[in-house]
JSON list of C-alpha atoms and ligand atoms in Angstrom, two decimals:
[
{"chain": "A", "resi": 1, "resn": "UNK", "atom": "CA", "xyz": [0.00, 0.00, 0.00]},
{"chain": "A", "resi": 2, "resn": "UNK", "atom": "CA", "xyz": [1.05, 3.63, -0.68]},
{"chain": "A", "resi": 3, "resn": "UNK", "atom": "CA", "xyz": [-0.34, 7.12, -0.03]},
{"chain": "A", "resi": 4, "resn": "UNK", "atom": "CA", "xyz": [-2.19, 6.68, -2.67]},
{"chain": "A", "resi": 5, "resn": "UNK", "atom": "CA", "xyz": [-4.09, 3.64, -1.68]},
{"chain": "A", "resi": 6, "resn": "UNK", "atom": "CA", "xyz": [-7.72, 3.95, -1.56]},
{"chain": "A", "resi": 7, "resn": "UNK", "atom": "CA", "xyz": [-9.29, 5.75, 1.35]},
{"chain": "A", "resi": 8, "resn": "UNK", "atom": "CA", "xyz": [-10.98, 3.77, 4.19]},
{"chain": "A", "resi": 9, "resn": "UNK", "atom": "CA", "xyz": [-13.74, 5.07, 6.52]},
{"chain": "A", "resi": 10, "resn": "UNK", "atom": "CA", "xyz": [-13.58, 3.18, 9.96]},
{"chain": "A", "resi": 11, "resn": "UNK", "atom": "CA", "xyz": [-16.52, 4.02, 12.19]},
{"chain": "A", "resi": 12, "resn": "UNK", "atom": "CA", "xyz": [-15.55, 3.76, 15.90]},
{"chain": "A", "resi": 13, "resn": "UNK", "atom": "CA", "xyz": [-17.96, 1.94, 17.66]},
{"chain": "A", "resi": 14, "resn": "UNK", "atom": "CA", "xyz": [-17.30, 3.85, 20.79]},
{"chain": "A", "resi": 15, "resn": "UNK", "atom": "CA", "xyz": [-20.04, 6.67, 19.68]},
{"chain": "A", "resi": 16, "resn": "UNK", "atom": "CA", "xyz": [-22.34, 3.74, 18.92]},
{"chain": "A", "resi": 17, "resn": "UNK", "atom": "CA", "xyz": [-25.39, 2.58, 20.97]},
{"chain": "A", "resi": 18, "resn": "UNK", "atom": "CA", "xyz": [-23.95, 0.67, 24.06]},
{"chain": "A", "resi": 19, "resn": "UNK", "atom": "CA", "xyz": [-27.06, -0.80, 24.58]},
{"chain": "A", "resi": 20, "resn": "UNK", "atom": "CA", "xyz": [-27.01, -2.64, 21.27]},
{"chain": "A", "resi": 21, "resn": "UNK", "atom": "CA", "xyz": [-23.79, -2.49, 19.67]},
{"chain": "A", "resi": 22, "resn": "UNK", "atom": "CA", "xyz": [-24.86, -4.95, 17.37]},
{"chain": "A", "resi": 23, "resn": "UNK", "atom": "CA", "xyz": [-27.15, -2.93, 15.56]},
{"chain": "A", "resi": 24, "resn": "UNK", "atom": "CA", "xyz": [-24.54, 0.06, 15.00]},
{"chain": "A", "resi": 25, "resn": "UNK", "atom": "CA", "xyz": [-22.31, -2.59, 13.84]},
{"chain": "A", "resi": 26, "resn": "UNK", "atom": "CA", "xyz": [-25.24, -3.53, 11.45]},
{"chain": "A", "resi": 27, "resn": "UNK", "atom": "CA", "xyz": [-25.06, 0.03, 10.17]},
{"chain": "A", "resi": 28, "resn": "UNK", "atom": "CA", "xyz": [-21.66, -0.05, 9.23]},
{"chain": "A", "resi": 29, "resn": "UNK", "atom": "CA", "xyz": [-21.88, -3.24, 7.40]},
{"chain": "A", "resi": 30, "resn": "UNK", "atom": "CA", "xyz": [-25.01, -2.09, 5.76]},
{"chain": "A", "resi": 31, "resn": "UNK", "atom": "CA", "xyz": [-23.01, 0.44, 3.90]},
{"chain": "A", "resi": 32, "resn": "UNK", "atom": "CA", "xyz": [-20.54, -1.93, 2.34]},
{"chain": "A", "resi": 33, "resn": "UNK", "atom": "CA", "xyz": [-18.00, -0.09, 4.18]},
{"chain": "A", "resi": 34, "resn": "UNK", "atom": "CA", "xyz": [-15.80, -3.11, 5.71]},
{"chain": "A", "resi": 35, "resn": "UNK", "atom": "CA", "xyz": [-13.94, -1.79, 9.01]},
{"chain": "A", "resi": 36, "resn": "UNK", "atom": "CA", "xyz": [-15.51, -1.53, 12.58]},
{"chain": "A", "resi": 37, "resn": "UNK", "atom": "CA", "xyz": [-12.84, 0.20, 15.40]},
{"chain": "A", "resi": 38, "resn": "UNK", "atom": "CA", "xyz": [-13.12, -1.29, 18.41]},
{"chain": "A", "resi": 39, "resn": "UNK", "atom": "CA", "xyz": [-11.66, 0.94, 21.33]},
{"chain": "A", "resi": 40, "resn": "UNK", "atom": "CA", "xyz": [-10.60, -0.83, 24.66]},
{"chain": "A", "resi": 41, "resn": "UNK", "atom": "CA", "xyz": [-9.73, 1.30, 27.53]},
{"chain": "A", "resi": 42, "resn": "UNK", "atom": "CA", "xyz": [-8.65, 0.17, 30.96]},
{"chain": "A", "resi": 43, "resn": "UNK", "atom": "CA", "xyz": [-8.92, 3.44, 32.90]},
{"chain": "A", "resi": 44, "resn": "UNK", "atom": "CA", "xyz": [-4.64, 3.40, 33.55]},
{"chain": "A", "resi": 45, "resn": "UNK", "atom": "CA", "xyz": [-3.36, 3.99, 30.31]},
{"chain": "A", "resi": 46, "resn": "UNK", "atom": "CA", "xyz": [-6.61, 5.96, 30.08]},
{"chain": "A", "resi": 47, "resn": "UNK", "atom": "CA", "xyz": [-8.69, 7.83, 32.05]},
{"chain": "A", "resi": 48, "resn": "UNK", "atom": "CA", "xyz": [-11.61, 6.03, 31.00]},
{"chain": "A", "resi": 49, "resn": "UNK", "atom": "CA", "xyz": [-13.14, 2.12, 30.43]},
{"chain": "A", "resi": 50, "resn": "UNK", "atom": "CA", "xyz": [-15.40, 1.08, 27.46]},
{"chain": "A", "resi": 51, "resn": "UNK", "atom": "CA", "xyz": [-15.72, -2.81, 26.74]},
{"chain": "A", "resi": 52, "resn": "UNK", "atom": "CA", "xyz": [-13.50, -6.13, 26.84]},
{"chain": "A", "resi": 53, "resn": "UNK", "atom": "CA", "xyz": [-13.08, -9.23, 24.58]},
{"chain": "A", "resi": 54, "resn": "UNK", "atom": "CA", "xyz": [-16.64, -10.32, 25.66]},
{"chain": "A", "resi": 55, "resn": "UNK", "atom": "CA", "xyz": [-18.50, -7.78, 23.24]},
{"chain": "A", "resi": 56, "resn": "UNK", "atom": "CA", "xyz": [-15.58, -8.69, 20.76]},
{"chain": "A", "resi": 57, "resn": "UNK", "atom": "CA", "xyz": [-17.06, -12.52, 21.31]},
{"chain": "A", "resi": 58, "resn": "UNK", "atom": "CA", "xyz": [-20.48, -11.21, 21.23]},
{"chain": "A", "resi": 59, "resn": "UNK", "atom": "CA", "xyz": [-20.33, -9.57, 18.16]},
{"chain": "A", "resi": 60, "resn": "UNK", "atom": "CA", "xyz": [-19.32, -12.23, 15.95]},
{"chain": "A", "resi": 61, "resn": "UNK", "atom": "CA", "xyz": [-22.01, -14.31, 17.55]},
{"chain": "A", "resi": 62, "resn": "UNK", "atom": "CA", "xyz": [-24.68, -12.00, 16.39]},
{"chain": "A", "resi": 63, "resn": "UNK", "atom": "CA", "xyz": [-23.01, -12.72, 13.44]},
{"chain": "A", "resi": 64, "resn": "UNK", "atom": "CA", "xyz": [-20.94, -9.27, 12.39]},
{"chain": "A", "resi": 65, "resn": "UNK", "atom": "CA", "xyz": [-18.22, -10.08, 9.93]},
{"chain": "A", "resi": 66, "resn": "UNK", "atom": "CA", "xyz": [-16.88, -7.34, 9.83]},
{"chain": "A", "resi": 67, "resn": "UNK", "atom": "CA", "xyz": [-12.95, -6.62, 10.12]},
{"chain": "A", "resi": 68, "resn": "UNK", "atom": "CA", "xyz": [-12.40, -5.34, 13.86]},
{"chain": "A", "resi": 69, "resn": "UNK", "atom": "CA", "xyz": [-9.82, -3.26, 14.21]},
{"chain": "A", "resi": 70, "resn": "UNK", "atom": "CA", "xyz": [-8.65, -3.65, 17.80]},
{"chain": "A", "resi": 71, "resn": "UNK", "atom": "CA", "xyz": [-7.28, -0.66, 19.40]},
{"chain": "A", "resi": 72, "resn": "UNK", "atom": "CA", "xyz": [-6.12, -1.40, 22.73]},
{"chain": "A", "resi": 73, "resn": "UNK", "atom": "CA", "xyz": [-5.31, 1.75, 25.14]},
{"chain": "A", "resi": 74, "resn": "UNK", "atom": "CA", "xyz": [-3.73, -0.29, 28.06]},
{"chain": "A", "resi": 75, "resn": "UNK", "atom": "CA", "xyz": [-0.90, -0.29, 30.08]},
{"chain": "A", "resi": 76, "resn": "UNK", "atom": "CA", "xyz": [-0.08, -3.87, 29.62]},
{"chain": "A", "resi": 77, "resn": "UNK", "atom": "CA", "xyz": [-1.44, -4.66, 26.34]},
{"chain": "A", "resi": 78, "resn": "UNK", "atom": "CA", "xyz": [0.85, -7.62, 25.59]},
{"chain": "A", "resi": 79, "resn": "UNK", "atom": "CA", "xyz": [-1.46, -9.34, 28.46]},
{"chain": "A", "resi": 80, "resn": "UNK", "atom": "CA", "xyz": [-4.41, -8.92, 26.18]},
{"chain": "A", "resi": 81, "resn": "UNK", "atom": "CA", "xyz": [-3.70, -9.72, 22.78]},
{"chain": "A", "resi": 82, "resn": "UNK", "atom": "CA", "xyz": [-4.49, -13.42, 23.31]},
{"chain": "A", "resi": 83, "resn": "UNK", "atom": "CA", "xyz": [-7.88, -13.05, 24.57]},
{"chain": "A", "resi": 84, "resn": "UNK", "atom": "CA", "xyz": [-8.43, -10.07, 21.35]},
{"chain": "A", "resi": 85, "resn": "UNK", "atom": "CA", "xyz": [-7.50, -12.77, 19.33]},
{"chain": "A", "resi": 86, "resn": "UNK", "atom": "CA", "xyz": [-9.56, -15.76, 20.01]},
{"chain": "A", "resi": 87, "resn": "UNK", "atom": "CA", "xyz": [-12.49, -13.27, 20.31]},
{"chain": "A", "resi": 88, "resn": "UNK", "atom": "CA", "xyz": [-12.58, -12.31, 16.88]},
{"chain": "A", "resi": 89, "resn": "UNK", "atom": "CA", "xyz": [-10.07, -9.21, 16.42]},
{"chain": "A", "resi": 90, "resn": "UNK", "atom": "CA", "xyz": [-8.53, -9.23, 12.78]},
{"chain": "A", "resi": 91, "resn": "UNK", "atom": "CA", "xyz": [-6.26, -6.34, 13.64]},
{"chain": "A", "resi": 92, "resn": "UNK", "atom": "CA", "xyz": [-4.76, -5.14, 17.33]},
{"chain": "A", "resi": 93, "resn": "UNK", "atom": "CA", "xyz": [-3.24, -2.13, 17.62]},
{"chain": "A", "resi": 94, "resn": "UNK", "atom": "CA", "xyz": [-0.80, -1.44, 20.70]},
{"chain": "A", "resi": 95, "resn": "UNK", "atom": "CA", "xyz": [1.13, 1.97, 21.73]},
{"chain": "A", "resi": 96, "resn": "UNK", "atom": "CA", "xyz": [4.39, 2.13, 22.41]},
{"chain": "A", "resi": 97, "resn": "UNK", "atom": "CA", "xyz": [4.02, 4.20, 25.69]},
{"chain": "A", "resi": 98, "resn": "UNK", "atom": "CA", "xyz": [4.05, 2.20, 27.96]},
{"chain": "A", "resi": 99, "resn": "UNK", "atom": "CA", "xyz": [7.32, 0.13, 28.84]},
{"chain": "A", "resi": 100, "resn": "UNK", "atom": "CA", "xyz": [7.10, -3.72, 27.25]},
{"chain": "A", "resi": 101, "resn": "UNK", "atom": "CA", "xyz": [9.01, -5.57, 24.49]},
{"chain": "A", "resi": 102, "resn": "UNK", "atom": "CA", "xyz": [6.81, -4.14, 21.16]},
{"chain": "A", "resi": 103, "resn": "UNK", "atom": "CA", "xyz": [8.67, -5.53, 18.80]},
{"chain": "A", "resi": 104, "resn": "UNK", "atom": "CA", "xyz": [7.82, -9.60, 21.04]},
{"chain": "A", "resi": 105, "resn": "UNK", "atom": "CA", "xyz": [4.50, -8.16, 21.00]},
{"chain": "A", "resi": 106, "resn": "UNK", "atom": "CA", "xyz": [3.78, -7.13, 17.52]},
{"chain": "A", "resi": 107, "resn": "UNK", "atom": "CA", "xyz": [5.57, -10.77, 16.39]},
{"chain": "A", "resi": 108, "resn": "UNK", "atom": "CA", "xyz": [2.72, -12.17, 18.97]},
{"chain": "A", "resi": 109, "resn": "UNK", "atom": "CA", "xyz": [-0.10, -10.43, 17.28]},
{"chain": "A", "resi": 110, "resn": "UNK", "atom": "CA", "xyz": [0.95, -11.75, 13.55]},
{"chain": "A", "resi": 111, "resn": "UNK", "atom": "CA", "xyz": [1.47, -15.61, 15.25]},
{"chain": "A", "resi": 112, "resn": "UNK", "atom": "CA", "xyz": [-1.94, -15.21, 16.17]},
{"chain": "A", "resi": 113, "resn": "UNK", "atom": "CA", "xyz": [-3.52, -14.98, 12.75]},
{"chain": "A", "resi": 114, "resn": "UNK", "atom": "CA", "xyz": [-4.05, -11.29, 13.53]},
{"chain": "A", "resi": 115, "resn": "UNK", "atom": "CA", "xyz": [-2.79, -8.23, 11.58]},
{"chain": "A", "resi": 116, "resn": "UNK", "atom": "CA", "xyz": [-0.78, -5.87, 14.04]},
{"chain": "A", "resi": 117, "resn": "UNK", "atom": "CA", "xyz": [-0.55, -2.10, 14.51]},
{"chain": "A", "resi": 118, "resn": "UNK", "atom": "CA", "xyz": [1.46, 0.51, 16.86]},
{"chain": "A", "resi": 119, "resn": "UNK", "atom": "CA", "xyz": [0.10, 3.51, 17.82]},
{"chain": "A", "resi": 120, "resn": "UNK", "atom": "CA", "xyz": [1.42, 7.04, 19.18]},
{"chain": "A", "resi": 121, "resn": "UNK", "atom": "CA", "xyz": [-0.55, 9.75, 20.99]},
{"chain": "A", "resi": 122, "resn": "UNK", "atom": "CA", "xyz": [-0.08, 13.25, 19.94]},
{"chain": "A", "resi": 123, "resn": "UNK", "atom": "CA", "xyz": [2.74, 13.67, 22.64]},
{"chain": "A", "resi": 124, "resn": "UNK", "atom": "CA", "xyz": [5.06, 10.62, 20.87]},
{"chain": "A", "resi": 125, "resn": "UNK", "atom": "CA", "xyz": [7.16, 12.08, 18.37]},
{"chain": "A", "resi": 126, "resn": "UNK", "atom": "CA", "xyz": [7.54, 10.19, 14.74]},
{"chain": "A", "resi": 127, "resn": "UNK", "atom": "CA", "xyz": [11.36, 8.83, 16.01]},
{"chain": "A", "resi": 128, "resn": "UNK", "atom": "CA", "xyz": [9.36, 6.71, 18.52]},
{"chain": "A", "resi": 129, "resn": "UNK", "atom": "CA", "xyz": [8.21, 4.13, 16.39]},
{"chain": "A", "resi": 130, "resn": "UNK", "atom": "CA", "xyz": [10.78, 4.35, 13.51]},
{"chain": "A", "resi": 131, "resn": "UNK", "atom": "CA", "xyz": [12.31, 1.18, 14.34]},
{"chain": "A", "resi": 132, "resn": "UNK", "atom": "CA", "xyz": [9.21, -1.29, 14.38]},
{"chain": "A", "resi": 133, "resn": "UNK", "atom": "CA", "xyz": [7.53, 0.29, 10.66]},
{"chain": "A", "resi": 134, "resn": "UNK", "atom": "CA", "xyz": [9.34, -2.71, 8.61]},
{"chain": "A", "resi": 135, "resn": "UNK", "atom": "CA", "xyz": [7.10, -5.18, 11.60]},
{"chain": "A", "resi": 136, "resn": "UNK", "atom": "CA", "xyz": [3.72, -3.51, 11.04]},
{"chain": "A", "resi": 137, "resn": "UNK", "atom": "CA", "xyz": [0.91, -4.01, 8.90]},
{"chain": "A", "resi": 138, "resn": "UNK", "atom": "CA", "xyz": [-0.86, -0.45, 10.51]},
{"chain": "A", "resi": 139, "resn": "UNK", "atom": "CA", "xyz": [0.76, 2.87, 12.46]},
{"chain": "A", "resi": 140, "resn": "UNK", "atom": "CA", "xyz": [-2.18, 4.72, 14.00]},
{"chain": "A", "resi": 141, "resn": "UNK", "atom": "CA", "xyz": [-1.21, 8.40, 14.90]},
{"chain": "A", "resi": 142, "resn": "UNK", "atom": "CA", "xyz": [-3.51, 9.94, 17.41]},
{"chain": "A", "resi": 143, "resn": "UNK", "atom": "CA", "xyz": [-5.09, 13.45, 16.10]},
{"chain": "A", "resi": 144, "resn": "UNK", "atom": "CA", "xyz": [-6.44, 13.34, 19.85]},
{"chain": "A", "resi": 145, "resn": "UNK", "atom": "CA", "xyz": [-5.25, 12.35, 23.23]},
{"chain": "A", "resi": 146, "resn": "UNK", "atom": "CA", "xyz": [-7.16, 8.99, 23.90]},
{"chain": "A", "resi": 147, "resn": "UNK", "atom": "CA", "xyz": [-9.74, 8.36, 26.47]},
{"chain": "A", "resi": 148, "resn": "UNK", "atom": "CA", "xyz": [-12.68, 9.94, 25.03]},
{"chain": "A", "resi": 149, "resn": "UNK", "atom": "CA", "xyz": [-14.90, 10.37, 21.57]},
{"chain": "A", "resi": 150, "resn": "UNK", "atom": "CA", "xyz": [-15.41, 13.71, 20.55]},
{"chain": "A", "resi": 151, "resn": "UNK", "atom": "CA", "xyz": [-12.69, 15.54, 21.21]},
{"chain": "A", "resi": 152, "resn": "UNK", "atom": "CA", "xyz": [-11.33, 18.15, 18.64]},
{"chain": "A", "resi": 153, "resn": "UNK", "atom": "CA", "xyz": [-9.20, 17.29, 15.75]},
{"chain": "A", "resi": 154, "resn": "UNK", "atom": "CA", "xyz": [-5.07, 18.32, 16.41]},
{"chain": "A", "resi": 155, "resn": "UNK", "atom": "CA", "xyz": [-3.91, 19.75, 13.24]},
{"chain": "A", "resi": 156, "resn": "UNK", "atom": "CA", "xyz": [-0.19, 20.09, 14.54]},
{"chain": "A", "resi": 157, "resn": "UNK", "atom": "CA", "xyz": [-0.32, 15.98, 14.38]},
{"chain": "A", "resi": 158, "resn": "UNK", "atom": "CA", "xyz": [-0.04, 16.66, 10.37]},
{"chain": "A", "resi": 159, "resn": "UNK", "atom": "CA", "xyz": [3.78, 16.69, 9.89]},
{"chain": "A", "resi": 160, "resn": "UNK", "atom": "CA", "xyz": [4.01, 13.53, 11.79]},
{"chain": "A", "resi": 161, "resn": "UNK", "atom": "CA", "xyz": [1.73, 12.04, 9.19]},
{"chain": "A", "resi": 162, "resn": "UNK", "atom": "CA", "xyz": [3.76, 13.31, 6.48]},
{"chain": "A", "resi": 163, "resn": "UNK", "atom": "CA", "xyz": [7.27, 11.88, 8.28]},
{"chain": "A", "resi": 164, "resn": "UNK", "atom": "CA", "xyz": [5.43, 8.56, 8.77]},
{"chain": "A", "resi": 165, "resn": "UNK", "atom": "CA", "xyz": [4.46, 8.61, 4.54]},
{"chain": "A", "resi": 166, "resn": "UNK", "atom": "CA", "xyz": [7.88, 9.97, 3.94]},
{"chain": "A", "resi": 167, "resn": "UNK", "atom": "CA", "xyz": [9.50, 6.80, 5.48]},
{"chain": "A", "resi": 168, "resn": "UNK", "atom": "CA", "xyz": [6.84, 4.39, 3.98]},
{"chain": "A", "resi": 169, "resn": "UNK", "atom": "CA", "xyz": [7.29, 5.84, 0.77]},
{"chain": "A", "resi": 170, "resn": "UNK", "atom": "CA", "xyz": [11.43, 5.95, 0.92]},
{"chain": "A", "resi": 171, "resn": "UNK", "atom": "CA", "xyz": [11.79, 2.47, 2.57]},
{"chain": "A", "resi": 172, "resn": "UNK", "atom": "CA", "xyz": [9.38, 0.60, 0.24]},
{"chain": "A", "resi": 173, "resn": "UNK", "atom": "CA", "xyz": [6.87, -0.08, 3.48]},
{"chain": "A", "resi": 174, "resn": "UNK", "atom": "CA", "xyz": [3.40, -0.68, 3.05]},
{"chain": "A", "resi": 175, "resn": "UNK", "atom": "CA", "xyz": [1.91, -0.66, 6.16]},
{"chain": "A", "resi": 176, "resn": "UNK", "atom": "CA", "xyz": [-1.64, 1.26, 6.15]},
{"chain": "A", "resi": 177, "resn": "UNK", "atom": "CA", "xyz": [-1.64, 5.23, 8.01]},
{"chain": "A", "resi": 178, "resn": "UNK", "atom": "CA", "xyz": [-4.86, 5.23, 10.30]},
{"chain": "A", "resi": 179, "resn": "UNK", "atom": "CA", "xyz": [-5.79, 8.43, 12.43]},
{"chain": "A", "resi": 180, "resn": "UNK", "atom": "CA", "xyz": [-7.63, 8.45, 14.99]},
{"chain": "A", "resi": 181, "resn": "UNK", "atom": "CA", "xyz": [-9.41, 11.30, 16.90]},
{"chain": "A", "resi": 182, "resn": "UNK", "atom": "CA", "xyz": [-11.72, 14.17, 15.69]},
{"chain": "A", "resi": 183, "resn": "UNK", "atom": "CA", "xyz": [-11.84, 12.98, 12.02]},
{"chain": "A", "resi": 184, "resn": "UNK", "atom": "CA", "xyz": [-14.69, 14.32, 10.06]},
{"chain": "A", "resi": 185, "resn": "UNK", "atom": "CA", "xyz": [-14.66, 15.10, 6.46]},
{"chain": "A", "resi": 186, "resn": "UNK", "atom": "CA", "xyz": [-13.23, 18.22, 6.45]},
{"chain": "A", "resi": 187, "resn": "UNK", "atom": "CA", "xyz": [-10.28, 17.16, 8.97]},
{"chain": "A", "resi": 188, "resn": "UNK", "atom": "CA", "xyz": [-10.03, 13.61, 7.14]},
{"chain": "A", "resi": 189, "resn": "UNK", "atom": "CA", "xyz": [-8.89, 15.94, 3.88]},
{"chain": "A", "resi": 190, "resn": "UNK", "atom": "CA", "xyz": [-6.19, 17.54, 5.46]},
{"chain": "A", "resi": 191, "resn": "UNK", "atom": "CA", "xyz": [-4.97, 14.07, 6.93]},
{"chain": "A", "resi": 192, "resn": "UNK", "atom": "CA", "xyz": [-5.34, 12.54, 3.35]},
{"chain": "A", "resi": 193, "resn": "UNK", "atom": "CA", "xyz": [-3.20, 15.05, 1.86]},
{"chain": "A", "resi": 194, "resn": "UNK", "atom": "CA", "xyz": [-0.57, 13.84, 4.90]},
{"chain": "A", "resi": 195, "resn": "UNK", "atom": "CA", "xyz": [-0.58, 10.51, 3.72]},
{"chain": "A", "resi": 196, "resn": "UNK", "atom": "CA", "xyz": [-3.39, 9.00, 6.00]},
{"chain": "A", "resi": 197, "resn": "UNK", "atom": "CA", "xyz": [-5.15, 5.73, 4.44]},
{"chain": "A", "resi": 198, "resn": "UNK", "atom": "CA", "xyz": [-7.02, 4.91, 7.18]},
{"chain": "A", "resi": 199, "resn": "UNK", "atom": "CA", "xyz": [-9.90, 7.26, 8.96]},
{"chain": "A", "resi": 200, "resn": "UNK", "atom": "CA", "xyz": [-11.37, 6.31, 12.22]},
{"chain": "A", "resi": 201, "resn": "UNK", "atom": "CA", "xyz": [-14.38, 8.17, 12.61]},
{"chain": "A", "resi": 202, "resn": "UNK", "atom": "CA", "xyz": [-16.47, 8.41, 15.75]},
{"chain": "A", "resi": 203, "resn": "UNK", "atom": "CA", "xyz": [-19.12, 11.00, 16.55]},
{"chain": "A", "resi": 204, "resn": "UNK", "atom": "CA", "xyz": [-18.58, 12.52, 13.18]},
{"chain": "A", "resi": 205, "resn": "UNK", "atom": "CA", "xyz": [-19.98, 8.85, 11.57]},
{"chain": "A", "resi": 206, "resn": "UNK", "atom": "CA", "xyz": [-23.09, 7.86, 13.93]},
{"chain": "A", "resi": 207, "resn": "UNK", "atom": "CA", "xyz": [-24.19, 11.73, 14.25]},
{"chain": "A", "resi": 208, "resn": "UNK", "atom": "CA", "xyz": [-24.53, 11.45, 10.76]},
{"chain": "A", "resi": 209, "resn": "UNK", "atom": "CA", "xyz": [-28.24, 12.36, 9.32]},
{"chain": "A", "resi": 210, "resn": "UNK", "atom": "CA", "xyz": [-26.94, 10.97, 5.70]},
{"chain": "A", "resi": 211, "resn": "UNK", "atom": "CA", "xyz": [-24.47, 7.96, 6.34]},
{"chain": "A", "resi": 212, "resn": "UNK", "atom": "CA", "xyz": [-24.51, 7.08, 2.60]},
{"chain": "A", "resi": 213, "resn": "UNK", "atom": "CA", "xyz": [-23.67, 10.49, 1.45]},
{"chain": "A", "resi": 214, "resn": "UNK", "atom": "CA", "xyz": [-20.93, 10.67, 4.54]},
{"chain": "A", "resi": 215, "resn": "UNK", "atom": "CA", "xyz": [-19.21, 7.21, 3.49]},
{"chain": "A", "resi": 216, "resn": "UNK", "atom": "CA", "xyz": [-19.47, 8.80, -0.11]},
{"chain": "A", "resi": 217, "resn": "UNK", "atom": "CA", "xyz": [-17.44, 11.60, 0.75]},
{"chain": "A", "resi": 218, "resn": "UNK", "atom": "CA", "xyz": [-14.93, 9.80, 2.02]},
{"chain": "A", "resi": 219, "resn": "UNK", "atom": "CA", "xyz": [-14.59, 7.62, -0.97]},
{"chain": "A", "resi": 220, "resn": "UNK", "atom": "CA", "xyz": [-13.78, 10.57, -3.12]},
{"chain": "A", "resi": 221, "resn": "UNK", "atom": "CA", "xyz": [-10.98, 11.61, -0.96]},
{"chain": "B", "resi": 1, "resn": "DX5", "atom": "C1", "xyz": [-10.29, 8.00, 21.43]},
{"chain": "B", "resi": 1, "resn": "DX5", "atom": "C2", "xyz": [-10.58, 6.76, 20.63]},
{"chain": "B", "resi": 1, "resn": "DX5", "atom": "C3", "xyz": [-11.24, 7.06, 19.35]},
{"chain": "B", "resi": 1, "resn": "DX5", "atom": "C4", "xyz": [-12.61, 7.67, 19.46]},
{"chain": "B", "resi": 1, "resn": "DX5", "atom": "C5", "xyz": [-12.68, 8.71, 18.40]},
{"chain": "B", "resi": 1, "resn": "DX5", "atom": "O1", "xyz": [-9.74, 7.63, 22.63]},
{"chain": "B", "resi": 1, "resn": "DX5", "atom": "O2", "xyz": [-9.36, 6.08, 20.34]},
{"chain": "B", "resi": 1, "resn": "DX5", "atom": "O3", "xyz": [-11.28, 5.93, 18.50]},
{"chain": "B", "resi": 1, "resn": "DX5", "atom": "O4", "xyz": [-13.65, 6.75, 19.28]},
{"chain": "B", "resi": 1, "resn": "DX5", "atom": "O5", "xyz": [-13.86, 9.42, 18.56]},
{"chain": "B", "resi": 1, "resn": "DX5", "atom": "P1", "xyz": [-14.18, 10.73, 17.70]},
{"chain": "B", "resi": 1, "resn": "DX5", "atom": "O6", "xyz": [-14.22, 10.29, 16.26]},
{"chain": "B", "resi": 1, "resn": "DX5", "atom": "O7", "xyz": [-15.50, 11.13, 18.24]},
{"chain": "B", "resi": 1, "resn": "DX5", "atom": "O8", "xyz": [-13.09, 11.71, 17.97]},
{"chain": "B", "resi": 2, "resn": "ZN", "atom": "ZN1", "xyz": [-9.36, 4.43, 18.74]}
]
């Protein structure tokens, strides 16, 4: 994959209904579009919890098939990624914050049948994660600090995209560029023109009057 690859919407189904996540999964897949973020938060790495491996489970029992990408915001991810796994994540995403072996990790992830991703939040600079790109199938920069949906969008997280293509583009890589945080369409076009692939999009998606004609716009871009 390059900069140029095609644009993918990702709704975050942490602004969906929490008292039937199964049915704003349902909306996503009704729109052909093919992603579903899954946000896990343990209240240490941030101040905040959402769900577990259960609703992963859950999910796939009601019969979703779509691709979950897995973001875990924990301070011991590399605990986790087993029970992600079996539950039905395709991808899981881990930030390199907190202090464990990433690279053992991200190795863990792939043994697992999953695809992998690291992640930095807007304080990580680019030179954090240089040396794991050639082990990643996803880098997710933060446009927000994590913990919460609907926070607004932080432009100066644009050159970091554009380092990130830079080296993807230089070295040959071709791992996708997801962002995370405050995306709507406007802010998704300014990311896009960074290099950004991948567009998790929150509040922005289910607020939505016109999901059709949202997912449309972000097919164009
Ligand atoms: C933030 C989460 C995001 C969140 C984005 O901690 O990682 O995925 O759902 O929400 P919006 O799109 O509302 O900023
Ligand atoms: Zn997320």
């Amino acid at each position: 994959m390059t900069s140029m690859s095609a644009p993918l919407l990702n709704p975050s189904l942490l602004a969906g209904d929490h008292a039937n996540l199964a049915a704003s999964a349902q909306l996503v897949a009704d729109l052909k579009l093919p992603w579903l973020h899954c946000d896990i938060m343990d209240a240490h790495f941030v101040p905040n919890l959402s769900f577990g491996p259960e609703t992963l489970a859950a999910l796939r029992r009601a019969g979703s098939t779509l691709f979950f990408d897995t973001h875990l915001m924990l301070d011991e991810p590399h605990r986790y990624i087993e029970p992600f796994a079996k539950a039905g994540a395709n991808l899981i995403s881990i930030h390199i914050e907190p202090a464990y072996d990433h690279a053992a990790a991200l190795a863990r992830i792939r043994a697992l049948g999953c695809q992998n991703g690291i992640v930095l939040n807007p304080g990580t600079s680019a030179a954090a994660i240089e040396h794991l790109l050639a082990l990643v199938d996803l880098v997710l920069v933060m446009t927000v600090q994590p913990g919460f949906g609907g926070q607004p969008f932080r432009r100066d997280m644009l050159p970091k995209l554009r380092q990130i293509d830079t080296w993807r583009r230089e070295r040959g890589l071709n791992f996708r560029l997801e962002v995370d945080g405050g995306i709507d369409v406007a802010t998704a076009t300014e990311c896009r023109a960074a290099g950004a692939d991948t567009f998790v999009a929150g509040t922005s998606f289910f607020r939505a009057a016109d999901k059709p004609a949202f997912a449309a716009a972000f097919a164009r871009m």
